[in-house]
Coordinates of C-alpha atoms in Angstrom, one line a residue:
M1 CA -0.3 -0.2 -0.1
P2 CA 1.3 3.1 -1.0
Q3 CA 2.5 5.7 2.5
D4 CA 0.2 8.2 1.2
M5 CA -2.8 6.1 1.8
K6 CA -4.5 4.4 4.6
T7 CA -7.7 2.4 5.9
P8 CA -10.6 4.7 6.9
S9 CA -10.8 4.0 10.9
S10 CA -14.3 3.9 12.2
T11 CA -13.4 7.7 13.8
D12 CA -13.1 8.9 10.4
T13 CA -16.4 7.4 9.0
L14 CA -18.4 9.1 11.4
K15 CA -16.7 12.3 10.3
A16 CA -17.8 12.2 6.7
V17 CA -20.2 14.6 5.0
P18 CA -23.1 13.1 3.6
S19 CA -23.9 14.7 -0.1
P20 CA -27.6 16.3 -0.4
S21 CA -28.8 13.9 -1.0
Q22 CA -28.4 12.5 1.6
T23 CA -30.1 14.5 4.2
D24 CA -33.0 14.8 5.3
L25 CA -34.0 18.5 5.7
H26 CA -32.4 21.5 4.1
I27 CA -32.8 25.5 5.2
G28 CA -33.5 28.4 3.0
I29 CA -32.2 31.6 4.8
D30 CA -33.8 35.0 3.5
V31 CA -32.0 38.1 4.2
G32 CA -34.1 40.9 3.6
S33 CA -34.1 44.5 3.4
T34 CA -36.6 44.8 6.6
T35 CA -36.4 40.8 7.4
V36 CA -35.5 37.6 8.0
K37 CA -36.8 34.7 6.7
L38 CA -36.1 30.8 7.4
A39 CA -37.9 27.9 5.8
I40 CA -36.7 24.1 6.6
L41 CA -37.7 21.8 4.5
N42 CA -38.3 17.8 4.1
D43 CA -36.9 15.6 1.7
A44 CA -41.1 16.5 -0.2
H45 CA -40.3 20.0 -0.1
E46 CA -43.1 20.7 2.9
V47 CA -42.0 23.3 5.4
V48 CA -41.0 22.0 8.6
Y49 CA -40.3 24.9 10.8
S50 CA -40.6 28.6 9.9
V51 CA -39.0 32.1 10.8
Y52 CA -41.0 35.2 9.5
Q53 CA -39.3 38.1 12.0
R54 CA -38.0 42.2 11.2
H55 CA -34.4 42.7 11.9
H56 CA -34.3 46.7 12.5
A57 CA -30.7 47.1 10.3
D58 CA -29.5 44.6 13.3
V59 CA -29.1 41.6 10.9
R60 CA -26.2 39.4 12.6
A61 CA -28.1 39.7 16.3
T62 CA -32.0 38.8 14.5
I63 CA -29.6 35.7 12.4
V64 CA -27.9 34.5 15.5
E65 CA -31.9 35.0 17.4
V66 CA -33.2 33.2 14.4
L67 CA -30.9 30.5 14.5
Q68 CA -31.0 29.9 18.1
G69 CA -34.7 28.9 17.9
A70 CA -34.4 26.9 14.6
A71 CA -31.1 25.5 16.4
E72 CA -33.2 24.1 20.2
Q73 CA -35.5 21.1 17.7
Y74 CA -32.9 20.8 14.8
G75 CA -29.4 21.7 15.8
D76 CA -27.9 18.7 16.1
Q77 CA -29.2 17.0 12.7
I78 CA -27.3 17.9 9.3
M79 CA -28.8 19.6 6.4
T80 CA -28.1 21.7 3.5
I81 CA -27.8 25.5 4.0
A82 CA -28.3 28.3 1.5
I83 CA -28.5 32.2 2.3
T84 CA -30.1 34.6 -0.5
G85 CA -31.5 38.5 0.0
S86 CA -29.9 41.7 -0.5
G87 CA -28.2 40.9 2.6
G88 CA -27.4 37.8 2.8
L89 CA -24.4 37.8 0.6
L90 CA -21.5 39.6 2.8
L91 CA -23.3 37.0 5.7
A92 CA -22.7 34.1 3.4
Q93 CA -18.8 34.9 2.8
W94 CA -17.9 34.9 6.1
L95 CA -20.1 32.3 6.7
N96 CA -18.5 30.0 4.2
L97 CA -22.1 29.3 2.9
D98 CA -23.8 28.9 -0.3
F99 CA -25.2 31.9 -2.1
V100 CA -28.6 31.7 -4.2
Q101 CA -29.6 35.2 -6.1
E102 CA -32.7 36.2 -4.6
V103 CA -34.7 36.4 -8.1
I104 CA -33.2 32.7 -8.7
A105 CA -34.5 31.4 -5.1
S106 CA -37.7 32.8 -6.4
K107 CA -38.4 31.5 -9.7
T108 CA -37.0 28.2 -7.6
A109 CA -40.3 27.8 -5.4
V110 CA -42.6 29.2 -8.3
E111 CA -41.7 26.6 -10.8
T112 CA -41.5 23.9 -8.1
F113 CA -45.3 24.9 -6.0
I114 CA -47.2 26.7 -8.1
P115 CA -46.1 25.7 -12.4
K116 CA -48.9 27.0 -13.9
T117 CA -48.1 30.5 -13.0
D118 CA -47.3 32.7 -15.7
V119 CA -46.1 35.7 -14.1
A120 CA -44.9 36.5 -10.7
I121 CA -45.2 39.8 -8.9
E122 CA -42.8 40.0 -5.8
L123 CA -42.8 42.8 -3.1
G124 CA -40.2 42.9 -0.7
G125 CA -39.4 45.4 2.4
E126 CA -37.1 47.6 -0.5
D127 CA -37.1 45.4 -4.2
A128 CA -39.8 44.3 -6.1
K129 CA -39.7 42.3 -9.2
I130 CA -41.6 40.8 -11.9
I131 CA -41.1 37.6 -13.3
Y132 CA -42.7 36.0 -16.1
F133 CA -42.8 32.7 -17.2
D134 CA -44.5 32.7 -20.6
H135 CA -42.6 32.1 -23.7
G136 CA -39.4 31.3 -21.4
I137 CA -38.3 33.4 -18.4
E138 CA -37.5 37.3 -18.1
Q139 CA -36.8 38.9 -14.9
R140 CA -37.8 42.2 -13.6
M141 CA -36.5 44.0 -10.6
N142 CA -36.0 47.5 -8.6
G143 CA -33.1 49.4 -8.8
T144 CA -31.8 51.4 -5.6
C145 CA -35.4 53.0 -5.1
A146 CA -37.6 52.0 -2.4
G147 CA -40.6 53.6 -3.9
G148 CA -43.8 51.4 -4.2
T149 CA -42.1 48.5 -1.5
G150 CA -43.1 47.4 1.9
A151 CA -40.4 50.5 3.3
F152 CA -42.6 53.0 1.1
I153 CA -45.7 51.5 2.8
D154 CA -44.8 52.1 6.6
Q155 CA -43.5 55.8 5.7
M156 CA -46.9 56.3 4.5
A157 CA -48.7 54.4 7.5
T158 CA -46.4 57.0 9.5
L159 CA -48.9 59.6 8.1
L160 CA -51.6 58.8 8.6
N161 CA -50.1 57.9 12.6
T162 CA -51.1 54.1 12.2
D163 CA -48.9 51.1 10.7
A164 CA -48.7 48.7 7.3
T165 CA -51.7 46.9 9.2
G166 CA -54.0 49.8 9.7
L167 CA -53.3 51.4 6.8
N168 CA -55.4 47.9 5.3
E169 CA -58.0 48.1 7.7
L170 CA -58.8 52.0 6.8
A171 CA -58.5 50.5 3.3
K172 CA -61.4 48.1 3.4
S173 CA -63.8 51.1 4.0
H174 CA -62.6 53.6 0.5
T175 CA -65.2 55.1 -1.5
T176 CA -62.5 57.4 -3.1
I177 CA -58.9 57.1 -4.9
Y178 CA -57.1 59.9 -5.1
P179 CA -53.8 60.1 -7.6
I180 CA -51.1 59.3 -5.1
A181 CA -47.1 59.1 -6.4
S182 CA -45.2 56.0 -5.4
R183 CA -41.8 56.5 -7.6
C184 CA -40.3 58.1 -4.5
G185 CA -42.0 59.0 -1.1
V186 CA -41.1 62.7 -0.7
F187 CA -43.2 63.3 -3.6
A188 CA -45.9 61.0 -2.3
K189 CA -45.9 63.3 0.9
T190 CA -45.9 66.1 -1.1
D191 CA -49.5 64.4 -2.5
V192 CA -50.5 63.0 0.6
Q193 CA -49.8 66.2 2.8
P194 CA -52.5 68.4 0.7
L195 CA -55.3 65.7 1.2
L196 CA -55.0 65.6 4.9
N197 CA -55.1 69.2 5.0
E198 CA -58.1 69.4 3.4
G199 CA -59.9 66.8 5.6
A200 CA -60.2 64.5 2.7
K201 CA -60.7 60.4 4.7
K202 CA -57.9 58.3 5.7
E203 CA -59.4 55.4 4.2
D204 CA -59.9 57.3 0.6
I205 CA -56.0 58.2 1.9
A206 CA -55.1 54.5 3.2
A207 CA -56.1 52.9 -0.7
S208 CA -55.1 55.4 -2.9
I209 CA -51.8 54.3 -1.4
F210 CA -52.0 51.2 -2.2
Q211 CA -52.9 51.8 -5.6
S212 CA -50.2 54.3 -5.9
V213 CA -47.9 50.7 -5.1
V214 CA -49.8 48.8 -7.9
T215 CA -48.9 51.6 -10.4
Q216 CA -45.8 52.3 -9.3
T217 CA -44.9 48.5 -10.0
I218 CA -46.5 47.8 -13.3
S219 CA -45.2 51.2 -14.7
G220 CA -41.6 50.8 -13.5
L221 CA -41.3 47.0 -13.8
A222 CA -43.8 45.7 -16.5
C223 CA -43.0 48.8 -18.4
G224 CA -45.8 48.1 -21.5
R225 CA -45.5 44.4 -21.1
P226 CA -49.2 42.8 -20.0
I227 CA -49.6 41.0 -17.1
R228 CA -51.7 38.1 -17.1
G229 CA -52.9 34.8 -17.3
Y230 CA -52.0 33.1 -13.7
V231 CA -50.7 35.5 -11.7
A232 CA -48.4 34.7 -8.4
F233 CA -48.7 37.2 -5.5
L234 CA -45.6 36.9 -3.3
G235 CA -43.3 38.3 -0.4
G236 CA -44.3 39.7 2.8
P237 CA -46.9 43.1 2.1
L238 CA -49.0 40.9 -0.7
Q239 CA -49.0 37.7 2.0
Y240 CA -50.4 40.1 5.0
L241 CA -52.2 43.0 2.7
D242 CA -55.4 42.0 1.6
Q243 CA -56.5 45.3 0.6
L244 CA -52.7 45.8 -1.6
R245 CA -54.2 42.8 -3.5
E246 CA -57.3 44.1 -4.1
R247 CA -55.9 46.8 -6.0
F248 CA -53.8 44.6 -8.0
Y249 CA -56.6 42.1 -9.0
E250 CA -59.0 45.4 -9.9
T251 CA -56.3 47.2 -11.8
L252 CA -55.2 43.9 -14.0
E253 CA -58.3 43.0 -14.4
L254 CA -58.0 39.5 -12.5
D255 CA -60.6 36.9 -11.6
E256 CA -60.4 34.4 -9.0
E257 CA -59.5 31.5 -11.0
H258 CA -56.2 33.8 -12.2
R259 CA -55.1 35.0 -8.7
I260 CA -52.6 33.0 -7.2
V261 CA -51.5 33.6 -3.6
P262 CA -49.8 30.9 -1.9
E263 CA -50.3 30.3 2.8
D264 CA -46.5 30.9 2.7
A265 CA -46.2 33.6 0.0
H266 CA -43.6 35.2 3.1
L267 CA -41.4 32.9 2.4
F268 CA -41.7 32.0 -1.0
V269 CA -38.2 33.1 -1.9
A270 CA -36.3 31.4 1.7
R271 CA -38.7 27.6 0.1
G272 CA -36.6 28.6 -3.2
C273 CA -33.6 29.2 -1.6
A274 CA -33.6 26.1 0.4
I275 CA -34.0 24.0 -3.3
A276 CA -31.8 25.9 -5.2
G277 CA -29.7 24.7 -1.9
I278 CA -29.9 20.7 -2.7
T279 CA -29.0 20.5 -6.0
S280 CA -25.9 23.5 -5.3
E281 CA -22.4 21.8 -5.6
H282 CA -20.9 24.4 -2.9
V283 CA -23.0 23.3 -0.5
H284 CA -21.8 20.6 2.2
P285 CA -24.2 19.5 4.5
E286 CA -23.3 20.7 8.0
S287 CA -25.8 21.1 11.6
L288 CA -27.3 24.8 12.6
N289 CA -25.0 24.3 16.0
D290 CA -21.7 24.3 13.0
V291 CA -23.3 27.9 11.8
L292 CA -24.0 29.1 14.6
E293 CA -20.6 28.7 16.8
R294 CA -19.1 30.4 13.2
L295 CA -21.7 33.6 13.7
R296 CA -21.0 33.9 17.3
G297 CA -17.4 34.6 16.4
L298 CA -18.4 37.3 13.6
G299 CA -17.8 40.0 15.7
D300 CA -14.4 40.6 15.2
M301 CA -14.2 40.2 11.9
Q302 CA -16.6 42.5 11.6
G303 CA -15.1 45.1 13.2
S304 CA -11.9 44.8 11.4
E305 CA -13.5 45.6 7.8
V306 CA -15.1 48.9 9.3
V307 CA -13.6 51.7 8.4
R308 CA -14.2 54.2 11.4
L309 CA -13.9 57.7 12.0
P310 CA -12.9 59.6 14.5
P311 CA -15.2 60.6 17.7
L312 CA -17.1 63.5 17.7
F313 CA -15.6 64.5 21.0
A314 CA -12.3 63.4 22.0
D315 CA -13.1 62.9 25.7
A316 CA -16.2 64.2 27.9
A317 CA -14.9 68.0 29.1
E318 CA -14.8 68.6 25.0
Y319 CA -18.3 67.4 25.0
E320 CA -19.3 68.9 27.9
E321 CA -17.6 72.5 26.2
F322 CA -19.6 72.3 22.8
K323 CA -23.0 71.8 25.2
Q324 CA -22.0 74.8 26.7
R325 CA -21.3 76.5 24.0
H326 CA -24.7 75.9 22.0
A327 CA -26.7 76.5 25.6
S328 CA -25.4 79.9 24.8
E329 CA -26.7 80.5 21.8
C330 CA -29.9 79.6 21.9
V331 CA -34.3 81.8 21.2
P332 CA -34.9 83.7 24.5
R333 CA -38.6 82.8 26.2
G334 CA -41.0 85.2 28.0
D335 CA -44.0 84.5 29.9
L336 CA -47.4 83.9 28.1
A337 CA -49.4 84.5 31.4
S338 CA -47.6 87.5 32.5
Y339 CA -46.9 89.0 28.5
R340 CA -48.3 92.5 27.6
G341 CA -48.4 93.6 24.0
T342 CA -48.7 92.8 20.7
A343 CA -48.1 89.0 20.0
Y344 CA -47.3 86.6 16.4
L345 CA -47.8 83.6 15.3
G346 CA -46.6 81.4 13.2
I347 CA -48.2 78.6 11.6
D348 CA -45.7 75.5 9.8
A349 CA -48.0 72.8 8.4
G350 CA -45.1 70.7 6.9
S351 CA -45.3 67.4 5.2
T352 CA -45.0 65.4 8.1
T353 CA -45.2 67.5 11.1
F354 CA -47.2 70.7 11.9
K355 CA -45.4 73.4 14.0
A356 CA -46.5 76.7 15.8
V357 CA -44.9 79.8 17.6
L358 CA -46.2 82.4 19.3
I359 CA -43.3 85.7 19.9
G360 CA -43.3 88.7 21.4
Q361 CA -42.5 92.2 20.1
D362 CA -39.1 91.0 21.7
G363 CA -38.4 87.8 19.5
S364 CA -39.2 85.5 22.3
I365 CA -40.9 83.4 22.4
L366 CA -44.5 83.0 24.5
W367 CA -45.6 79.2 23.5
S368 CA -45.0 76.7 20.8
I369 CA -45.6 73.2 20.2
T370 CA -44.9 70.6 17.3

């Protein structure tokens, strides 16, 4: 026997890594711009465990929390693991996991679970996609602007002093649709704020906001190409906001037969990622506990790759000096109760806030509200 070869021992056999086809579980992690989605599939491509959670810009901590929850049940089991999403590429590199482009993951899921689909529309936190499956496959995705996506809906909901779910409830009672721009949140505010100032019903504004998202998606991505046949609606906003779907149905003139809304539309990309990971030659099955161990050690690695600016203040004394200097330059305040004389009231009705101030003849502030 040559010197560079040896007979495998029992220990070597136990450490052998199985191929993707020899594992029973497959995990897909979708790290989006606002949420983290995780789906564990069995060999029948059924979801046995899933998570959908906002990360509030703290991706690493959220990933740790999500994986810890999954590891409580599946930590020691060997499975294929792949990552997708706009926030997943760097994480996949750090963890040495396979990365699947999100449009490919979405395409894989659609072809696997709803193959009769002609067009798939997917809205995420800051991205939007349309995939045409008729006469070949054509994929279209928005660029760097988040207009007409989940983040846009959240921003508009704030103007109505509610959240996306509240916006959806308001839209159920609408009677009128107003034209609202959705290409940019700033443009949309210039349309919404005057409607609020003029006393338009919040129910009508809410439905109009959803309509603007529909218009932006169709005009910005379809660009004149018809959306017809069996249309699938994917992504968190379209999963949870039925009034947003209704605006799509009406605009596209879709009957019930041609509307496809999977029960787990918000997990579709994660499911597609898991399936794509099974056939990838770069995937090496391992346990979630191993991934978690590497993930917890990323702190030093992340810090070493960030070029940090010098602090604004070198020490506490410098900060105190700054506060004293700025505190000396302030508008004098007067007592409204004891003031006698002419006063002047100014009102600023802005795009997001309402400000009013009352000043005396000497310019002192007598009263203010924001």
